[in-house]
mmCIF file of C-alpha atoms and ligand atoms in Angstrom:
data_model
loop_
_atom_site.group_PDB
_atom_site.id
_atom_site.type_symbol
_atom_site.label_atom_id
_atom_site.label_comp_id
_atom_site.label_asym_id
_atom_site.label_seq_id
_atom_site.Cartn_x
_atom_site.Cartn_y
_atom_site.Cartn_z
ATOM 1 C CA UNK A 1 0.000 0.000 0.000
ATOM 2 C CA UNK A 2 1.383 3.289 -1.210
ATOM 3 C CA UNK A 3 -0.865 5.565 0.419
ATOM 4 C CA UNK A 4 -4.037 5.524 2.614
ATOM 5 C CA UNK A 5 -6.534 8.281 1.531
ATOM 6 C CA UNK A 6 -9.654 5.812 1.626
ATOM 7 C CA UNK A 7 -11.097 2.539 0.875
ATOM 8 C CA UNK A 8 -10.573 2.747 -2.275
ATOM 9 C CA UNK A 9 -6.821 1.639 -1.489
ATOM 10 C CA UNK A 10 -7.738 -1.356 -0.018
ATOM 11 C CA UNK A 11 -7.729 -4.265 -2.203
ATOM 12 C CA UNK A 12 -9.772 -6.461 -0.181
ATOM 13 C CA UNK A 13 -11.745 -4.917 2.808
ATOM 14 C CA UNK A 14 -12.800 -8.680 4.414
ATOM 15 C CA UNK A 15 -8.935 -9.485 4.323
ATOM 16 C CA UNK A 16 -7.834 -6.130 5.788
ATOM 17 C CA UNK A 17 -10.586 -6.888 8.771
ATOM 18 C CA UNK A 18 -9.177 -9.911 9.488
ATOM 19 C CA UNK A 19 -5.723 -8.890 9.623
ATOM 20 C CA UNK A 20 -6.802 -6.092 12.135
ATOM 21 C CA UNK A 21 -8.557 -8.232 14.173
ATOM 22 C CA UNK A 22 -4.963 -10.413 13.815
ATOM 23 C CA UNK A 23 -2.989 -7.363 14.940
ATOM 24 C CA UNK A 24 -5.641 -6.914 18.320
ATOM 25 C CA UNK A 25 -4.693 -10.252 19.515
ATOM 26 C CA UNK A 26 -1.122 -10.333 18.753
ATOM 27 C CA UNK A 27 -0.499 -6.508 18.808
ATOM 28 C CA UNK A 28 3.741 -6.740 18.855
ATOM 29 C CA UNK A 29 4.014 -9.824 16.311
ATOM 30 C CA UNK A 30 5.663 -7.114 13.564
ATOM 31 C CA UNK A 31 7.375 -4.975 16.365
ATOM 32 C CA UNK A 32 10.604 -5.570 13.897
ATOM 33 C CA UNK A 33 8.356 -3.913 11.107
ATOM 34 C CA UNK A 34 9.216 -0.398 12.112
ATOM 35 C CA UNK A 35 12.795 -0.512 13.151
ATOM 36 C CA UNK A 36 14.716 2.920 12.639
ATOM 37 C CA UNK A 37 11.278 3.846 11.194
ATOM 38 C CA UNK A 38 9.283 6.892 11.789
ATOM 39 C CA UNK A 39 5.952 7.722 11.271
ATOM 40 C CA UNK A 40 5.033 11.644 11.700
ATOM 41 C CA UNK A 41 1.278 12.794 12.868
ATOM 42 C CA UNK A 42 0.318 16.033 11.623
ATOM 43 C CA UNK A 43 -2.813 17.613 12.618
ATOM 44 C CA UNK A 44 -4.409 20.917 11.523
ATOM 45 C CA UNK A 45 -7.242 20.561 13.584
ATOM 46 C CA UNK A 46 -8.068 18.981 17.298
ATOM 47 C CA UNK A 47 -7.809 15.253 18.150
ATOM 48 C CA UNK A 48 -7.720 12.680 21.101
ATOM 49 C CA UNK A 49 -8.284 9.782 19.777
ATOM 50 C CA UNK A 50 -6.714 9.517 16.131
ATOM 51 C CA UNK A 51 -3.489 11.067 18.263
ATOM 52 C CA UNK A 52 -3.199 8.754 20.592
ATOM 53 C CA UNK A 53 -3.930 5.636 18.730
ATOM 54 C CA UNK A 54 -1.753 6.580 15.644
ATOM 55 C CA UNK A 55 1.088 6.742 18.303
ATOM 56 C CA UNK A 56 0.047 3.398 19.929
ATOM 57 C CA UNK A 57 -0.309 2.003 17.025
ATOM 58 C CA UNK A 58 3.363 2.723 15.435
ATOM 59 C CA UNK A 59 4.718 1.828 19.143
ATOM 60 C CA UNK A 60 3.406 -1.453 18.741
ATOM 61 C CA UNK A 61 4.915 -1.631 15.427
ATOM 62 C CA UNK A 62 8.274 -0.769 17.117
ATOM 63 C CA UNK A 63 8.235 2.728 15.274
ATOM 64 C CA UNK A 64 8.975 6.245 16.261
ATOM 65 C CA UNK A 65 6.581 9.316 15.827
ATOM 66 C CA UNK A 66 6.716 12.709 16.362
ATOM 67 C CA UNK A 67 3.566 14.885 16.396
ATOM 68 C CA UNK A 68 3.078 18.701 14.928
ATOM 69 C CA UNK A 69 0.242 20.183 16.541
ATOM 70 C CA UNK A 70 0.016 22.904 13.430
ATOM 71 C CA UNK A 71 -2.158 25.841 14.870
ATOM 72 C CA UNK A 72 -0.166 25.445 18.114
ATOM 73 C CA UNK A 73 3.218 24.503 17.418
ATOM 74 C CA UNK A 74 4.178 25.572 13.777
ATOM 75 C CA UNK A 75 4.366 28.382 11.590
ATOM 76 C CA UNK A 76 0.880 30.070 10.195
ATOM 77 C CA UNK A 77 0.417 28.238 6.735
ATOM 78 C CA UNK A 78 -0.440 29.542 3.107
ATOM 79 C CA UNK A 79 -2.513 27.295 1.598
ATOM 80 C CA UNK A 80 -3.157 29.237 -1.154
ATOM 81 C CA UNK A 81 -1.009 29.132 -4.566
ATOM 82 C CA UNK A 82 -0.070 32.215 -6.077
ATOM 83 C CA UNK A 83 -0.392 34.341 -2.746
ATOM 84 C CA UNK A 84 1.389 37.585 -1.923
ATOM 85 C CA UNK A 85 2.194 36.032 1.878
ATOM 86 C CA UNK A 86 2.313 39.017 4.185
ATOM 87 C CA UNK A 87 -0.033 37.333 6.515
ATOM 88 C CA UNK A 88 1.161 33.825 6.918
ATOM 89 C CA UNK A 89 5.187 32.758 7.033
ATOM 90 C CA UNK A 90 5.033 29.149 5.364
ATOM 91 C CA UNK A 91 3.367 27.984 2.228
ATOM 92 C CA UNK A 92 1.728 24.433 2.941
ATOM 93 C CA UNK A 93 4.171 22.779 -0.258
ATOM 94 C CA UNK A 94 7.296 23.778 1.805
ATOM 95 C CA UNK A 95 5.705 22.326 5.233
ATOM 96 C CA UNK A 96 4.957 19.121 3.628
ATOM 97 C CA UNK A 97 7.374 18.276 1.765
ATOM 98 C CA UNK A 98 10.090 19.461 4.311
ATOM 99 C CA UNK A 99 7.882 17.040 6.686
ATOM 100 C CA UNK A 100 8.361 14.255 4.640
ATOM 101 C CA UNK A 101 11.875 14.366 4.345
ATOM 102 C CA UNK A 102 11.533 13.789 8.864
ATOM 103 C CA UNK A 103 9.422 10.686 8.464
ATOM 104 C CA UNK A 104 8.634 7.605 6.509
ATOM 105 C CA UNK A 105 4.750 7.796 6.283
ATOM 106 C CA UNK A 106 3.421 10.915 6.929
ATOM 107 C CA UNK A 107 -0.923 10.929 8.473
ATOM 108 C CA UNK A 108 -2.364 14.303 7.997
ATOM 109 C CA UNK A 109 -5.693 15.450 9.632
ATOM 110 C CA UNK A 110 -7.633 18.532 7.949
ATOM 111 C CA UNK A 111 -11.534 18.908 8.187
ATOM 112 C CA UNK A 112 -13.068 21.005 5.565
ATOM 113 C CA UNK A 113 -13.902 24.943 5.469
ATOM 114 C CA UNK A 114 -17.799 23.966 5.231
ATOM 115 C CA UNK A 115 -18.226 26.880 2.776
ATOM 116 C CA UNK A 116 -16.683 26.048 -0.238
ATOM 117 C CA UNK A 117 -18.662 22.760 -1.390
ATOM 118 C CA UNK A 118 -16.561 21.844 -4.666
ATOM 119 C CA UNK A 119 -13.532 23.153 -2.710
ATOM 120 C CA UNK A 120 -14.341 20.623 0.070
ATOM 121 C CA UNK A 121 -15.587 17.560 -2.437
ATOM 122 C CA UNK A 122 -12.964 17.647 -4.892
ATOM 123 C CA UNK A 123 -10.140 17.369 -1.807
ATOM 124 C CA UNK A 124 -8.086 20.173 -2.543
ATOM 125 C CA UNK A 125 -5.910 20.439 -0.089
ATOM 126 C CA UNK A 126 -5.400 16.488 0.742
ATOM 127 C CA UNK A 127 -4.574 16.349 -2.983
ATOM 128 C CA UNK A 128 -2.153 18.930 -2.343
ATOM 129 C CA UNK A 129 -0.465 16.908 0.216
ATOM 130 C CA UNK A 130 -0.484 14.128 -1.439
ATOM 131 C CA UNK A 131 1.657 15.595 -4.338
ATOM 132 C CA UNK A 132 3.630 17.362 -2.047
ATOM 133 C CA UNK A 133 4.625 14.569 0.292
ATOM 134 C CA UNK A 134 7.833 12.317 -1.018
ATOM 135 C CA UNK A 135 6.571 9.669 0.515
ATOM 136 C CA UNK A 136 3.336 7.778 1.602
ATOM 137 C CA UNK A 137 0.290 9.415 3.149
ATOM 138 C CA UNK A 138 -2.733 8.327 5.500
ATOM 139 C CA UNK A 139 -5.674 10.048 5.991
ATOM 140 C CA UNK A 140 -6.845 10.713 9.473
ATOM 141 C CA UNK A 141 -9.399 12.580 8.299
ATOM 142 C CA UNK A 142 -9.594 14.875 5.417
ATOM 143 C CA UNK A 143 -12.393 17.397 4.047
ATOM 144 C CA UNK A 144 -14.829 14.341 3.332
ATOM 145 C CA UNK A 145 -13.239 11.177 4.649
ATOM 146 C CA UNK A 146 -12.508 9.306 7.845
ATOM 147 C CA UNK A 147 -11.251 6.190 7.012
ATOM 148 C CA UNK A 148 -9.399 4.951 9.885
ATOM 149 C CA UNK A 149 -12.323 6.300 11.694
ATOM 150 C CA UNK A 150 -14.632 3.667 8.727
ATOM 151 C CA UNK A 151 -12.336 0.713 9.459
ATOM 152 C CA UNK A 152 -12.381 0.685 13.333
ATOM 153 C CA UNK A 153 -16.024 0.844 13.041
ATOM 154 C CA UNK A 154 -16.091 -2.033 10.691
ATOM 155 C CA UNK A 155 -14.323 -3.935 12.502
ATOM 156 C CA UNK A 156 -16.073 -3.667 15.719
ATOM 157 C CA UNK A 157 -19.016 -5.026 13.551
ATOM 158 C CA UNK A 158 -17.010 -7.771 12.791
ATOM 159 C CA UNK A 159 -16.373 -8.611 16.071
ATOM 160 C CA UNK A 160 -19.791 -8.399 17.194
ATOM 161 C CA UNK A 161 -21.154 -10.261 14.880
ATOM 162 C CA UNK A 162 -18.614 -13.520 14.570
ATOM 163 C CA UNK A 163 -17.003 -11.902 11.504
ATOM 164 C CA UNK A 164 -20.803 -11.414 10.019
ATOM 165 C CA UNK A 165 -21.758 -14.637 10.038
ATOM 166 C CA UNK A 166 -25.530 -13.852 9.893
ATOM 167 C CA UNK A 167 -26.889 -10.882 7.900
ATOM 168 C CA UNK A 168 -27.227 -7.694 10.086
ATOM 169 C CA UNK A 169 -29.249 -4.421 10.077
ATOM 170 C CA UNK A 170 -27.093 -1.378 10.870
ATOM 171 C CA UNK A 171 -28.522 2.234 10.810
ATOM 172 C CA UNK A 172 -26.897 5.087 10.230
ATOM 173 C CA UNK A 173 -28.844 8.400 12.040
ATOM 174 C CA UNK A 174 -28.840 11.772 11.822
ATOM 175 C CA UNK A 175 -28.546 13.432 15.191
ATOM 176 C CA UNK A 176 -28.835 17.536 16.529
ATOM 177 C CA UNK A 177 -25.617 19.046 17.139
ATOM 178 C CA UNK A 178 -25.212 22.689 17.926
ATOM 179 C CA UNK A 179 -22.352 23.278 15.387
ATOM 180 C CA UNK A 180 -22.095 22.308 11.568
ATOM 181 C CA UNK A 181 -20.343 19.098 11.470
ATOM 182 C CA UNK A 182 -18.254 17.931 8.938
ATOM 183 C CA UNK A 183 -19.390 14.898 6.502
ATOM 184 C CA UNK A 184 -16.528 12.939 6.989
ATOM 185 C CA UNK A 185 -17.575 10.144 9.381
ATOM 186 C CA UNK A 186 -20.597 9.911 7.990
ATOM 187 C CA UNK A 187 -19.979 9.570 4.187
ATOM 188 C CA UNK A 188 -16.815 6.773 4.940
ATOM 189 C CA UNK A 189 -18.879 4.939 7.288
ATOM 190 C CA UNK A 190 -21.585 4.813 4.342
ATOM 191 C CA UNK A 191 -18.260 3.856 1.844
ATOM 192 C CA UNK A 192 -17.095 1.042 4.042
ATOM 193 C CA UNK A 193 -20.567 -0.291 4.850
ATOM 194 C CA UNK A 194 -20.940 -0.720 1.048
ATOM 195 C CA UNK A 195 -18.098 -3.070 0.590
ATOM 196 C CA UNK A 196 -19.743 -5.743 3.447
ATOM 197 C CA UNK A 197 -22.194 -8.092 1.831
ATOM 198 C CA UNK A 198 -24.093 -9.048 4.772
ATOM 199 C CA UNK A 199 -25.069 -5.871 5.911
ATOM 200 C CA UNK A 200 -28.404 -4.306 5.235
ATOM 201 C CA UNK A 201 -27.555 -0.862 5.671
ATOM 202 C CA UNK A 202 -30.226 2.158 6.132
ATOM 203 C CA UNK A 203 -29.646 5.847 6.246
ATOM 204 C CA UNK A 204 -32.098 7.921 8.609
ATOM 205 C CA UNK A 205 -31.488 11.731 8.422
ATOM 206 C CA UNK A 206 -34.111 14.604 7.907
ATOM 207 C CA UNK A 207 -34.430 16.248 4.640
ATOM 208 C CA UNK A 208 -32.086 18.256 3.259
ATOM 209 C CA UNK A 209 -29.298 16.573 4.946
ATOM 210 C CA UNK A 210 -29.235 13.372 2.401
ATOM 211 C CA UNK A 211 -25.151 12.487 1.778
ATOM 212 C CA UNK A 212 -23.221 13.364 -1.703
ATOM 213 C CA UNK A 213 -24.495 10.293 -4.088
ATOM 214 C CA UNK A 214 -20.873 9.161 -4.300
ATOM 215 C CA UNK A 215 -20.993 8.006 -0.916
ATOM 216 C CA UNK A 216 -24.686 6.627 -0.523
ATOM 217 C CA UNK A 217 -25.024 5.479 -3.902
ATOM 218 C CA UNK A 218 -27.646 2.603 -3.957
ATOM 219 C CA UNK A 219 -27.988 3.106 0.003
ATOM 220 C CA UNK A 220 -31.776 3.037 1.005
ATOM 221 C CA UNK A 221 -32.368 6.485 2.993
ATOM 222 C CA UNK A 222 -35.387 7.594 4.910
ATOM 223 C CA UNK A 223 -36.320 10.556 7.155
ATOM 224 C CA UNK A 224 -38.370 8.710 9.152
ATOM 225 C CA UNK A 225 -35.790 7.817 12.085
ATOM 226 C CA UNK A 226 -38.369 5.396 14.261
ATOM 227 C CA UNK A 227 -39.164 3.425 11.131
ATOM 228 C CA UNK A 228 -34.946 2.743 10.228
ATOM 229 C CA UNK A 229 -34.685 1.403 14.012
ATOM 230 C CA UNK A 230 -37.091 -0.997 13.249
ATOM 231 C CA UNK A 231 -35.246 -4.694 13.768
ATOM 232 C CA UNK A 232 -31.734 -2.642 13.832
ATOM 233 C CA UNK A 233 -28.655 -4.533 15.271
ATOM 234 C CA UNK A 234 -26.420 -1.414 14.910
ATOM 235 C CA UNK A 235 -27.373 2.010 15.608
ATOM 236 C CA UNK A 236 -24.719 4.364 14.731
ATOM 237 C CA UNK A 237 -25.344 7.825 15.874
ATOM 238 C CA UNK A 238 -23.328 11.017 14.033
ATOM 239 C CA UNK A 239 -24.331 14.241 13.002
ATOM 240 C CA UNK A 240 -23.057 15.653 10.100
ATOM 241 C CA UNK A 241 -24.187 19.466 8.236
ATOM 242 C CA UNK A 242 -26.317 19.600 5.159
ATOM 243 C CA UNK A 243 -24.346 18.763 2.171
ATOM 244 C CA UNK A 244 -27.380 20.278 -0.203
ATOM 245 C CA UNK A 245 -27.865 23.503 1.457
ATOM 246 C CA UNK A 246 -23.673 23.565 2.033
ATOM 247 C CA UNK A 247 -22.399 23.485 6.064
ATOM 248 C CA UNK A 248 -25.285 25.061 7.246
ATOM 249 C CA UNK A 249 -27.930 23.635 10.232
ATOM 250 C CA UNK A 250 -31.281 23.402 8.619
ATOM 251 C CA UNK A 251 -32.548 21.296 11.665
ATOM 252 C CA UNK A 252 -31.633 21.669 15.410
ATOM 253 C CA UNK A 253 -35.126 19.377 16.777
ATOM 254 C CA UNK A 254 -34.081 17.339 19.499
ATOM 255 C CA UNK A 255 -36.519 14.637 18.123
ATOM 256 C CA UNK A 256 -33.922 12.914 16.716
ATOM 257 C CA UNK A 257 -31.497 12.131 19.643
ATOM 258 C CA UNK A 258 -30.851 8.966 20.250
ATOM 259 C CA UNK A 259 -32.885 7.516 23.595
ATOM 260 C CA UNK A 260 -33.804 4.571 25.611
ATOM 261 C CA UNK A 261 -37.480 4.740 24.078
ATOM 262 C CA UNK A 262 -36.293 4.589 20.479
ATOM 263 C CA UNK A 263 -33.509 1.635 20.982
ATOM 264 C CA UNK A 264 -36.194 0.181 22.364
ATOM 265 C CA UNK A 265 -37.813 -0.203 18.858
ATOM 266 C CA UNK A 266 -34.471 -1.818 17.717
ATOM 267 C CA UNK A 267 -33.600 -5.295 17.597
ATOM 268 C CA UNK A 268 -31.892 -4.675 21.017
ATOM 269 C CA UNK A 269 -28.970 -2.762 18.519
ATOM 270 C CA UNK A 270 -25.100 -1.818 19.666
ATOM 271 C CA UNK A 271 -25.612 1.873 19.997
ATOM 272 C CA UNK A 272 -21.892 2.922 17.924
ATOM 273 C CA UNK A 273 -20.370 6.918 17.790
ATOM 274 C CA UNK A 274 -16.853 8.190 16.769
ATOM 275 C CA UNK A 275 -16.628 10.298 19.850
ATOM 276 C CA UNK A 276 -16.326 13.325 21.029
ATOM 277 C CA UNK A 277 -20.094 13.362 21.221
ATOM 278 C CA UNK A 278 -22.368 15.399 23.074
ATOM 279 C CA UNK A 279 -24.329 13.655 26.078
ATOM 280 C CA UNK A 280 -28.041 14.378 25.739
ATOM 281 C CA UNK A 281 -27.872 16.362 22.547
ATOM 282 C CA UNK A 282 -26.738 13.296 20.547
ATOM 283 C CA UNK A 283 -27.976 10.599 22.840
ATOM 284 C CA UNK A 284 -28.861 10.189 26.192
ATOM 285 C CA UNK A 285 -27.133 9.236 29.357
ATOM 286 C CA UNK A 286 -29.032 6.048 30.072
ATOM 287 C CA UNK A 287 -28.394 4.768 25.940
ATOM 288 C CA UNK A 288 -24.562 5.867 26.400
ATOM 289 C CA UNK A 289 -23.560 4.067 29.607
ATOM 290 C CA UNK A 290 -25.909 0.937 28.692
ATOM 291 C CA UNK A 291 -24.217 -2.053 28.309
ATOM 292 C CA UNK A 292 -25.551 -2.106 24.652
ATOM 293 C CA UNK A 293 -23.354 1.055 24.192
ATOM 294 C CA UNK A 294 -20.536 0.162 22.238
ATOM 295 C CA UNK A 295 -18.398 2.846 21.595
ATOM 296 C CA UNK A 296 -15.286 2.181 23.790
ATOM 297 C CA UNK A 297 -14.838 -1.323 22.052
ATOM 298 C CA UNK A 298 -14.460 1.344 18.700
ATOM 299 C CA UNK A 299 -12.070 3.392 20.264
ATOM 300 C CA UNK A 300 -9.843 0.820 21.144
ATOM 301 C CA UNK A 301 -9.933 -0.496 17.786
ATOM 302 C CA UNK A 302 -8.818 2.878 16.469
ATOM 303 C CA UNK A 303 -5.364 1.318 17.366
ATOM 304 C CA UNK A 304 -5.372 -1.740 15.459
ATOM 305 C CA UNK A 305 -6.824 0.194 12.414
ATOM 306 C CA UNK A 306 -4.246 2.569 12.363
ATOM 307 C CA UNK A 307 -1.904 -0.120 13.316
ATOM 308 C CA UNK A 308 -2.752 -2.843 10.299
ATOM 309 C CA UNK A 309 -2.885 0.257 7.702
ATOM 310 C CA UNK A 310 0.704 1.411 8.912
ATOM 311 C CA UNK A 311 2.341 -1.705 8.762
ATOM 312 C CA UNK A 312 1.024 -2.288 5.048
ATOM 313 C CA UNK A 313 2.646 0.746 3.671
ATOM 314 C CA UNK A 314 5.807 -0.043 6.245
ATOM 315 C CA UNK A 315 6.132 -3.664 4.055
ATOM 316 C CA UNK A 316 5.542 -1.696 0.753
ATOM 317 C CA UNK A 317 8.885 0.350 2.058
ATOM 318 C CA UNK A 318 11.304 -2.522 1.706
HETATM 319 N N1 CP B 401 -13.174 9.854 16.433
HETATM 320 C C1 CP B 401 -12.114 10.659 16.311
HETATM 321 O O1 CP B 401 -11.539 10.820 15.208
HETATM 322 O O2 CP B 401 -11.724 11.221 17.475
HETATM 323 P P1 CP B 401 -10.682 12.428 17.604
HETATM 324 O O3 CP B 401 -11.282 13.602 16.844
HETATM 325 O O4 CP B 401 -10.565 12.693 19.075
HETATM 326 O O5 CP B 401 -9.401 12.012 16.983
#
């Protein structure tokens, strides 16, 4: 693997799974992988999880990191091409590429502006980074994507499920949030989903806030939210801006967080989120810390994600 920028650079998602779920019970079999190897974390916007894990993850893989905290640590970047810079010091092409002459893999976290949609959608900046970069790439989390986010969640499927042994029905819903949210989680969530047979998979969002076709292409969708947790084994809660009416909130009802009444209509589902998320404004307390709640189980797996998609493009090194 050359570089990680989504599932579409994964030959074989059912394969990858199982090597993750490999990697989670033997976590330092390739701790000769990364020897005199470093891996550098670069992050233009807030994390706690993708950090840590990333770092876990190489440690296990007997690598080294370092971590640039941009907004705190680093120079004010140009992003733009052409510029006259009297505002910002350092033009992105120079930060990347000198970063890539300090690492072996460079992962790069930058959310979207929310404003500009074909800006946002066509990746401008991750493509940017890509072809500044001299060497390989991972995503942990760009303008529209979240794969290491998509894979962790996958695989706590997996594991809940006996590797999918029997079909299973797992919702993805809309929830209020008092800020406009990215689409990231949401639309690679919705990518990954696609590639596992035995999942019957069901959007539930109000109107207006429908994902970009590329992503939910032949997904069924409704914007009736008690009627998708019908029989659901997996409810995975997110909320994400309108991608029709660009970034904006077109819907703040709290009708649509996630409680103990409307599990109940489920077939007693997993309740899954990415974290951060908002106690009783996404979901409540009682659905949260329930023992159906499984959204520690997909933070730990955050590490093994990370971990199976580094040591891929490690091998590809030598
Ligand atoms: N889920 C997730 O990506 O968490 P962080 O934003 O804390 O990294």
């Amino acid at each position: 693997m050359r570089k990680f920028f989504s599932v579409e650079d994964v030959i074989n998602v059912y394969d990858l799974l199982k090597e993750a779920l490999f990697l989670k019970k033997n976590p330092y079999e390739f701790k000769h992988v990364g020897k005199n190897k470093t891996i550098g974390l670069v992050f233009f916007n807030p994390s706690l999880r993708t950090r840590i894990s990333c770092q876990k993850a190489a440690f296990n893989l007997g690598c080294n990191t370092w971590v640039l905290d941009i907004h705190k640590d680093s120079w004010k970047i140009e992003m733009n091409d052409g510029s006259v810079m009297k505002m910002t010091q350092e033009h992105l092409k120079e930060a990347i590429s000198v970063m890539s002459i300090y690492c072996d893999i460079l992962a790069v976290r930058i959310f979207p502006n929310l404003s500009n949609q074909d800006f946002d959608y066509k990746e401008v900046i991750f493509n940017k980074i890509l072809e500044y970069s001299r060497i390989p790439v991972v995503n942990m989390e760009s303008a529209t994507l979240h794969p290491l986010q998509s894979l962790a969640d996958v695989m706590t499927i997996a594991e809940f499920t006996s590797f999918f042994k029997k079909r299973c029905k797992v919702v993805l819903s809309w929830t209020p949030h008092i800020n406009p949210l990215p689409h990231s989680v949401a639309n690679s969530f919705s990518q990954w989903i696609s590639k596992i047979d035995e999942i019957d998979f069901t959007i539930a969002c109000p109107k207006k806030y429908n994902l970009h076709n590329k992503f939910s292409n032949g997904v069924f969708i409704t914007h009736n939210q008690n009627e998708a947790f019908m029989n659901a084994d997996f409810i995975y809660a997110k909320n994400w801006s309108s991608y029709l009416d660009y970034g904006k909130i077109l819907c703040t009802s709290s009708d649509w967080m996630i409680t103990v009444n409307k599990m109940k209509l489920t077939n007693r589902a997993k309740f899954m989120h990415c974290l951060p998320v908002r106690r009783n404004v996404v979901v409540e307390d009682a659905v949260l810390d329930s023992e159906d709640s499984i959204v520690l189980q997909q933070a730990e797996n955050r590490i093994y994600a990370s971990q199976i998609i580094f040591l891929k493009i490690l091998e590809s090194l030598s």
